[in-house]
PDB file of C-alpha atoms in Angstrom:
ATOM      1  CA  UNK A   1     121.498 102.368  76.627  1.00  0.00           C
ATOM      2  CA  UNK A   2     124.740 104.319  77.478  1.00  0.00           C
ATOM      3  CA  UNK A   3     127.926 102.495  78.256  1.00  0.00           C
ATOM      4  CA  UNK A   4     128.029 101.151  81.845  1.00  0.00           C
ATOM      5  CA  UNK A   5     130.938  99.427  83.876  1.00  0.00           C
ATOM      6  CA  UNK A   6     130.655  97.006  86.920  1.00  0.00           C
ATOM      7  CA  UNK A   7     133.699  95.137  88.595  1.00  0.00           C
ATOM      8  CA  UNK A   8     134.073  91.716  89.100  1.00  0.00           C
ATOM      9  CA  UNK A   9     137.012  90.533  90.834  1.00  0.00           C
ATOM     10  CA  UNK A  10     138.684  93.609  90.415  1.00  0.00           C
ATOM     11  CA  UNK A  11     137.951  93.193  86.561  1.00  0.00           C
ATOM     12  CA  UNK A  12     136.220  96.086  84.719  1.00  0.00           C
ATOM     13  CA  UNK A  13     133.158  94.727  82.544  1.00  0.00           C
ATOM     14  CA  UNK A  14     131.897  97.378  80.291  1.00  0.00           C
ATOM     15  CA  UNK A  15     128.614  96.787  78.772  1.00  0.00           C
ATOM     16  CA  UNK A  16     128.754  98.346  75.354  1.00  0.00           C
ATOM     17  CA  UNK A  17     124.814  99.202  75.455  1.00  0.00           C
ATOM     18  CA  UNK A  18     121.575  97.283  74.551  1.00  0.00           C
ATOM     19  CA  UNK A  19     121.266  98.488  70.718  1.00  0.00           C
ATOM     20  CA  UNK A  20     123.578  97.616  67.876  1.00  0.00           C
ATOM     21  CA  UNK A  21     126.420  99.581  69.938  1.00  0.00           C
ATOM     22  CA  UNK A  22     127.598 101.174  66.644  1.00  0.00           C
ATOM     23  CA  UNK A  23     130.612 103.598  66.889  1.00  0.00           C
ATOM     24  CA  UNK A  24     128.882 107.138  67.255  1.00  0.00           C
ATOM     25  CA  UNK A  25     131.304 109.914  68.009  1.00  0.00           C
ATOM     26  CA  UNK A  26     129.241 110.153  71.239  1.00  0.00           C
ATOM     27  CA  UNK A  27     129.836 106.368  71.939  1.00  0.00           C
ATOM     28  CA  UNK A  28     133.456 106.677  71.173  1.00  0.00           C
ATOM     29  CA  UNK A  29     133.671 109.789  73.573  1.00  0.00           C
ATOM     30  CA  UNK A  30     132.129 107.379  76.587  1.00  0.00           C
ATOM     31  CA  UNK A  31     134.269 104.253  75.736  1.00  0.00           C
ATOM     32  CA  UNK A  32     137.634 106.337  75.797  1.00  0.00           C
ATOM     33  CA  UNK A  33     136.463 108.111  79.165  1.00  0.00           C
ATOM     34  CA  UNK A  34     135.787 104.735  80.631  1.00  0.00           C
ATOM     35  CA  UNK A  35     139.281 103.043  79.579  1.00  0.00           C
ATOM     36  CA  UNK A  36     140.957 106.285  80.901  1.00  0.00           C
ATOM     37  CA  UNK A  37     139.335 105.492  84.326  1.00  0.00           C
ATOM     38  CA  UNK A  38     139.691 101.555  84.145  1.00  0.00           C
ATOM     39  CA  UNK A  39     143.503 101.734  82.995  1.00  0.00           C
ATOM     40  CA  UNK A  40     144.376 103.258  86.130  1.00  0.00           C
ATOM     41  CA  UNK A  41     141.521 101.710  88.708  1.00  0.00           C
ATOM     42  CA  UNK A  42     141.087  97.982  87.451  1.00  0.00           C
ATOM     43  CA  UNK A  43     143.197  94.757  86.965  1.00  0.00           C
ATOM     44  CA  UNK A  44     141.754  93.884  83.830  1.00  0.00           C
ATOM     45  CA  UNK A  45     139.076  94.412  81.353  1.00  0.00           C
ATOM     46  CA  UNK A  46     136.157  92.769  79.738  1.00  0.00           C
ATOM     47  CA  UNK A  47     133.915  94.278  77.152  1.00  0.00           C
ATOM     48  CA  UNK A  48     130.413  92.963  76.552  1.00  0.00           C
ATOM     49  CA  UNK A  49     127.067  93.947  75.239  1.00  0.00           C
ATOM     50  CA  UNK A  50     123.437  93.556  76.451  1.00  0.00           C
ATOM     51  CA  UNK A  51     120.929  91.823  74.074  1.00  0.00           C
ATOM     52  CA  UNK A  52     121.297  90.813  70.474  1.00  0.00           C
ATOM     53  CA  UNK A  53     124.332  92.644  69.874  1.00  0.00           C
ATOM     54  CA  UNK A  54     128.029  93.145  70.964  1.00  0.00           C
ATOM     55  CA  UNK A  55     128.816  95.678  68.261  1.00  0.00           C
ATOM     56  CA  UNK A  56     127.698  96.420  64.617  1.00  0.00           C
ATOM     57  CA  UNK A  57     130.766  98.540  64.523  1.00  0.00           C
ATOM     58  CA  UNK A  58     130.847 101.760  62.221  1.00  0.00           C
ATOM     59  CA  UNK A  59     127.776 104.385  62.877  1.00  0.00           C
ATOM     60  CA  UNK A  60     127.078 104.244  58.589  1.00  0.00           C
ATOM     61  CA  UNK A  61     124.200 106.315  59.190  1.00  0.00           C
ATOM     62  CA  UNK A  62     126.383 109.034  61.049  1.00  0.00           C
ATOM     63  CA  UNK A  63     129.098 108.547  58.142  1.00  0.00           C
ATOM     64  CA  UNK A  64     126.358 109.375  55.494  1.00  0.00           C
ATOM     65  CA  UNK A  65     125.033 112.166  56.985  1.00  0.00           C
ATOM     66  CA  UNK A  66     128.982 113.487  57.804  1.00  0.00           C
ATOM     67  CA  UNK A  67     131.041 112.500  54.798  1.00  0.00           C
ATOM     68  CA  UNK A  68     133.347 115.337  55.154  1.00  0.00           C
ATOM     69  CA  UNK A  69     134.169 113.912  58.767  1.00  0.00           C
ATOM     70  CA  UNK A  70     134.857 110.452  57.560  1.00  0.00           C
ATOM     71  CA  UNK A  71     138.747 110.725  57.704  1.00  0.00           C
ATOM     72  CA  UNK A  72     138.671 112.024  60.965  1.00  0.00           C
ATOM     73  CA  UNK A  73     135.955 109.498  62.217  1.00  0.00           C
ATOM     74  CA  UNK A  74     138.009 106.445  60.920  1.00  0.00           C
ATOM     75  CA  UNK A  75     140.839 107.817  62.716  1.00  0.00           C
ATOM     76  CA  UNK A  76     139.139 107.811  65.958  1.00  0.00           C
ATOM     77  CA  UNK A  77     138.172 104.243  65.325  1.00  0.00           C
ATOM     78  CA  UNK A  78     141.880 103.034  64.431  1.00  0.00           C
ATOM     79  CA  UNK A  79     143.163 104.656  67.659  1.00  0.00           C
ATOM     80  CA  UNK A  80     140.230 102.753  69.697  1.00  0.00           C
ATOM     81  CA  UNK A  81     141.496  99.472  68.109  1.00  0.00           C
ATOM     82  CA  UNK A  82     145.317 100.646  68.922  1.00  0.00           C
ATOM     83  CA  UNK A  83     144.504 101.316  72.220  1.00  0.00           C
ATOM     84  CA  UNK A  84     142.821  97.665  73.111  1.00  0.00           C
ATOM     85  CA  UNK A  85     145.182  96.285  71.217  1.00  0.00           C
ATOM     86  CA  UNK A  86     147.975  97.514  73.431  1.00  0.00           C
ATOM     87  CA  UNK A  87     146.139  98.301  76.657  1.00  0.00           C
ATOM     88  CA  UNK A  88     148.242  97.586  79.577  1.00  0.00           C
ATOM     89  CA  UNK A  89     145.959  95.138  81.398  1.00  0.00           C
ATOM     90  CA  UNK A  90     144.713  91.675  80.258  1.00  0.00           C
ATOM     91  CA  UNK A  91     141.570  91.962  78.072  1.00  0.00           C
ATOM     92  CA  UNK A  92     138.816  89.635  76.689  1.00  0.00           C
ATOM     93  CA  UNK A  93     135.630  90.104  74.675  1.00  0.00           C
ATOM     94  CA  UNK A  94     132.613  88.580  76.273  1.00  0.00           C
ATOM     95  CA  UNK A  95     130.654  87.953  72.643  1.00  0.00           C
ATOM     96  CA  UNK A  96     126.946  87.861  73.820  1.00  0.00           C
ATOM     97  CA  UNK A  97     125.578  88.356  70.135  1.00  0.00           C
ATOM     98  CA  UNK A  98     126.178  89.433  66.931  1.00  0.00           C
ATOM     99  CA  UNK A  99     129.545  90.966  66.004  1.00  0.00           C
ATOM    100  CA  UNK A 100     129.912  92.460  62.762  1.00  0.00           C
ATOM    101  CA  UNK A 101     132.483  94.775  60.911  1.00  0.00           C
ATOM    102  CA  UNK A 102     134.575  97.142  62.988  1.00  0.00           C
ATOM    103  CA  UNK A 103     132.554  95.636  66.109  1.00  0.00           C
ATOM    104  CA  UNK A 104     134.393  92.550  65.308  1.00  0.00           C
ATOM    105  CA  UNK A 105     137.593  94.359  64.809  1.00  0.00           C
ATOM    106  CA  UNK A 106     137.197  95.723  68.460  1.00  0.00           C
ATOM    107  CA  UNK A 107     136.521  92.020  69.530  1.00  0.00           C
ATOM    108  CA  UNK A 108     139.613  90.799  67.824  1.00  0.00           C
ATOM    109  CA  UNK A 109     142.041  93.679  69.149  1.00  0.00           C
ATOM    110  CA  UNK A 110     141.266  91.945  72.748  1.00  0.00           C
ATOM    111  CA  UNK A 111     143.764  89.323  73.920  1.00  0.00           C
ATOM    112  CA  UNK A 112     140.784  86.611  74.246  1.00  0.00           C
ATOM    113  CA  UNK A 113     137.473  86.275  73.133  1.00  0.00           C
ATOM    114  CA  UNK A 114     134.563  84.064  74.611  1.00  0.00           C
ATOM    115  CA  UNK A 115     131.501  83.615  72.415  1.00  0.00           C
ATOM    116  CA  UNK A 116     128.063  82.605  73.384  1.00  0.00           C
ATOM    117  CA  UNK A 117     127.420  78.762  72.134  1.00  0.00           C
ATOM    118  CA  UNK A 118     123.965  79.030  70.629  1.00  0.00           C
ATOM    119  CA  UNK A 119     123.216  82.226  68.954  1.00  0.00           C
ATOM    120  CA  UNK A 120     125.107  85.245  67.562  1.00  0.00           C
ATOM    121  CA  UNK A 121     127.530  85.683  64.578  1.00  0.00           C
ATOM    122  CA  UNK A 122     130.845  87.069  63.905  1.00  0.00           C
ATOM    123  CA  UNK A 123     131.486  88.283  60.612  1.00  0.00           C
ATOM    124  CA  UNK A 124     133.413  90.857  58.621  1.00  0.00           C
ATOM    125  CA  UNK A 125     130.807  91.661  55.574  1.00  0.00           C
ATOM    126  CA  UNK A 126     132.994  94.277  54.071  1.00  0.00           C
ATOM    127  CA  UNK A 127     133.303  92.183  50.838  1.00  0.00           C
ATOM    128  CA  UNK A 128     129.497  92.013  50.691  1.00  0.00           C
ATOM    129  CA  UNK A 129     128.818  95.707  51.394  1.00  0.00           C
ATOM    130  CA  UNK A 130     131.414  97.072  49.551  1.00  0.00           C
ATOM    131  CA  UNK A 131     133.747  98.573  52.076  1.00  0.00           C
ATOM    132  CA  UNK A 132     137.139  97.399  51.576  1.00  0.00           C
ATOM    133  CA  UNK A 133     139.548  97.137  54.579  1.00  0.00           C
ATOM    134  CA  UNK A 134     141.698  99.939  55.616  1.00  0.00           C
ATOM    135  CA  UNK A 135     145.124  99.182  55.910  1.00  0.00           C
ATOM    136  CA  UNK A 136     145.014  99.361  59.559  1.00  0.00           C
ATOM    137  CA  UNK A 137     141.764  97.013  59.770  1.00  0.00           C
ATOM    138  CA  UNK A 138     143.680  94.514  57.443  1.00  0.00           C
ATOM    139  CA  UNK A 139     146.828  94.552  59.550  1.00  0.00           C
ATOM    140  CA  UNK A 140     144.780  94.208  63.016  1.00  0.00           C
ATOM    141  CA  UNK A 141     142.810  91.066  61.460  1.00  0.00           C
ATOM    142  CA  UNK A 142     145.887  89.443  60.094  1.00  0.00           C
ATOM    143  CA  UNK A 143     147.843  89.851  63.567  1.00  0.00           C
ATOM    144  CA  UNK A 144     145.463  87.837  65.004  1.00  0.00           C
ATOM    145  CA  UNK A 145     143.951  85.006  62.586  1.00  0.00           C
ATOM    146  CA  UNK A 146     145.931  82.274  61.001  1.00  0.00           C
ATOM    147  CA  UNK A 147     146.422  82.798  56.996  1.00  0.00           C
ATOM    148  CA  UNK A 148     143.548  80.642  55.901  1.00  0.00           C
ATOM    149  CA  UNK A 149     141.048  82.041  58.882  1.00  0.00           C
ATOM    150  CA  UNK A 150     142.007  85.601  57.684  1.00  0.00           C
ATOM    151  CA  UNK A 151     141.269  84.704  53.845  1.00  0.00           C
ATOM    152  CA  UNK A 152     137.988  83.325  54.658  1.00  0.00           C
ATOM    153  CA  UNK A 153     136.954  85.583  57.062  1.00  0.00           C
ATOM    154  CA  UNK A 154     138.122  88.625  55.529  1.00  0.00           C
ATOM    155  CA  UNK A 155     136.987  87.421  51.370  1.00  0.00           C
ATOM    156  CA  UNK A 156     133.809  85.683  51.635  1.00  0.00           C
ATOM    157  CA  UNK A 157     131.964  87.334  54.525  1.00  0.00           C
ATOM    158  CA  UNK A 158     131.409  84.053  56.419  1.00  0.00           C
ATOM    159  CA  UNK A 159     129.302  84.315  59.474  1.00  0.00           C
ATOM    160  CA  UNK A 160     130.918  82.093  62.123  1.00  0.00           C
ATOM    161  CA  UNK A 161     128.637  80.831  65.063  1.00  0.00           C
ATOM    162  CA  UNK A 162     130.402  80.627  68.410  1.00  0.00           C
ATOM    163  CA  UNK A 163     131.783  76.621  67.911  1.00  0.00           C
ATOM    164  CA  UNK A 164     132.739  77.436  64.035  1.00  0.00           C
ATOM    165  CA  UNK A 165     134.601  80.689  65.542  1.00  0.00           C
ATOM    166  CA  UNK A 166     136.358  78.286  68.144  1.00  0.00           C
ATOM    167  CA  UNK A 167     137.597  76.047  65.401  1.00  0.00           C
ATOM    168  CA  UNK A 168     138.927  78.722  63.016  1.00  0.00           C
ATOM    169  CA  UNK A 169     140.791  80.449  66.187  1.00  0.00           C
ATOM    170  CA  UNK A 170     138.864  83.418  66.363  1.00  0.00           C
ATOM    171  CA  UNK A 171     137.357  82.818  69.457  1.00  0.00           C
ATOM    172  CA  UNK A 172     139.098  80.612  72.325  1.00  0.00           C
ATOM    173  CA  UNK A 173     135.911  79.246  73.828  1.00  0.00           C
ATOM    174  CA  UNK A 174     132.021  79.227  74.003  1.00  0.00           C
ATOM    175  CA  UNK A 175     129.828  79.773  77.039  1.00  0.00           C
ATOM    176  CA  UNK A 176     125.972  79.581  77.220  1.00  0.00           C
ATOM    177  CA  UNK A 177     124.542  83.036  77.278  1.00  0.00           C
ATOM    178  CA  UNK A 178     124.048  83.483  81.010  1.00  0.00           C
ATOM    179  CA  UNK A 179     127.564  82.617  81.616  1.00  0.00           C
ATOM    180  CA  UNK A 180     129.477  84.321  78.592  1.00  0.00           C
ATOM    181  CA  UNK A 181     130.711  87.415  81.240  1.00  0.00           C
ATOM    182  CA  UNK A 182     131.376  84.998  84.194  1.00  0.00           C
ATOM    183  CA  UNK A 183     133.452  82.486  82.067  1.00  0.00           C
ATOM    184  CA  UNK A 184     135.228  85.957  80.621  1.00  0.00           C
ATOM    185  CA  UNK A 185     136.086  87.088  83.759  1.00  0.00           C
ATOM    186  CA  UNK A 186     137.373  83.605  85.128  1.00  0.00           C
ATOM    187  CA  UNK A 187     139.598  83.620  82.057  1.00  0.00           C
ATOM    188  CA  UNK A 188     141.326  86.678  83.078  1.00  0.00           C
ATOM    189  CA  UNK A 189     141.148  86.329  86.738  1.00  0.00           C
ATOM    190  CA  UNK A 190     144.287  84.223  86.736  1.00  0.00           C
ATOM    191  CA  UNK A 191     145.983  86.578  84.490  1.00  0.00           C
ATOM    192  CA  UNK A 192     145.846  89.965  86.813  1.00  0.00           C
ATOM    193  CA  UNK A 193     148.868  91.591  88.799  1.00  0.00           C
ATOM    194  CA  UNK A 194     151.104  91.766  85.906  1.00  0.00           C
ATOM    195  CA  UNK A 195     152.808  95.176  86.122  1.00  0.00           C
ATOM    196  CA  UNK A 196     150.601  97.539  83.433  1.00  0.00           C
ATOM    197  CA  UNK A 197     153.989  99.215  82.028  1.00  0.00           C
ATOM    198  CA  UNK A 198     155.547  96.084  81.442  1.00  0.00           C
ATOM    199  CA  UNK A 199     152.625  94.499  79.984  1.00  0.00           C
ATOM    200  CA  UNK A 200     151.421  97.417  77.552  1.00  0.00           C
ATOM    201  CA  UNK A 201     155.197  97.406  76.472  1.00  0.00           C
ATOM    202  CA  UNK A 202     155.256  94.032  75.403  1.00  0.00           C
ATOM    203  CA  UNK A 203     151.835  94.283  73.689  1.00  0.00           C
ATOM    204  CA  UNK A 204     153.529  97.652  71.721  1.00  0.00           C
ATOM    205  CA  UNK A 205     156.301  95.632  70.723  1.00  0.00           C
ATOM    206  CA  UNK A 206     154.537  92.547  69.587  1.00  0.00           C
ATOM    207  CA  UNK A 207     151.994  94.734  67.604  1.00  0.00           C
ATOM    208  CA  UNK A 208     154.236  97.485  66.458  1.00  0.00           C
ATOM    209  CA  UNK A 209     153.370  96.933  62.620  1.00  0.00           C
ATOM    210  CA  UNK A 210     149.847  96.899  63.402  1.00  0.00           C
ATOM    211  CA  UNK A 211     150.141 100.195  65.504  1.00  0.00           C
ATOM    212  CA  UNK A 212     151.927 101.724  62.522  1.00  0.00           C
ATOM    213  CA  UNK A 213     149.429 101.250  60.168  1.00  0.00           C
ATOM    214  CA  UNK A 214     146.449 102.217  62.761  1.00  0.00           C
ATOM    215  CA  UNK A 215     148.177 105.377  63.432  1.00  0.00           C
TER     216      UNK A 215
END
């Protein structure tokens, strides 16, 4: 399924799709087009998925078939992380299921994360699939996690369920599957109404070093 958007309480809820929601070039085109609209018409941003996956990240099949475009592709993925990290509205990931690799980095780039409490893993598997983090990816993760959580998640490939993710500071809260999106919307609703230009400027200052690595 393609990316879809609905609005709840003036908050844009972006559904990343019903499959593994990997970052194909077409998917990247679609998410950026939706973000262009949301940035000027909504009061906050929530991203989620439908089914077993929030996102499994990089489209490795596409990368294998298009190795000559790998550098440009990774730059586009970095740009998406930077965009979410500094988005001029409150943001939160409603993590409905498995969230791996660059999909987990996308979730980390949001201001907040609410995970399903019973199923689904959050994981950086790079150490086990022999794909080292780029400097930008490492900077992003380390800007959001405490030192020991970063070491454990980045160097062991540990899979975190919802309660473990909260304990590690990866997620802010958990919710039942049927309530993940509603709980996430409720988390952002009191935070709407900030001036987008000011909020964007604050985020750009907070994460200046990360943005420098990503771009």
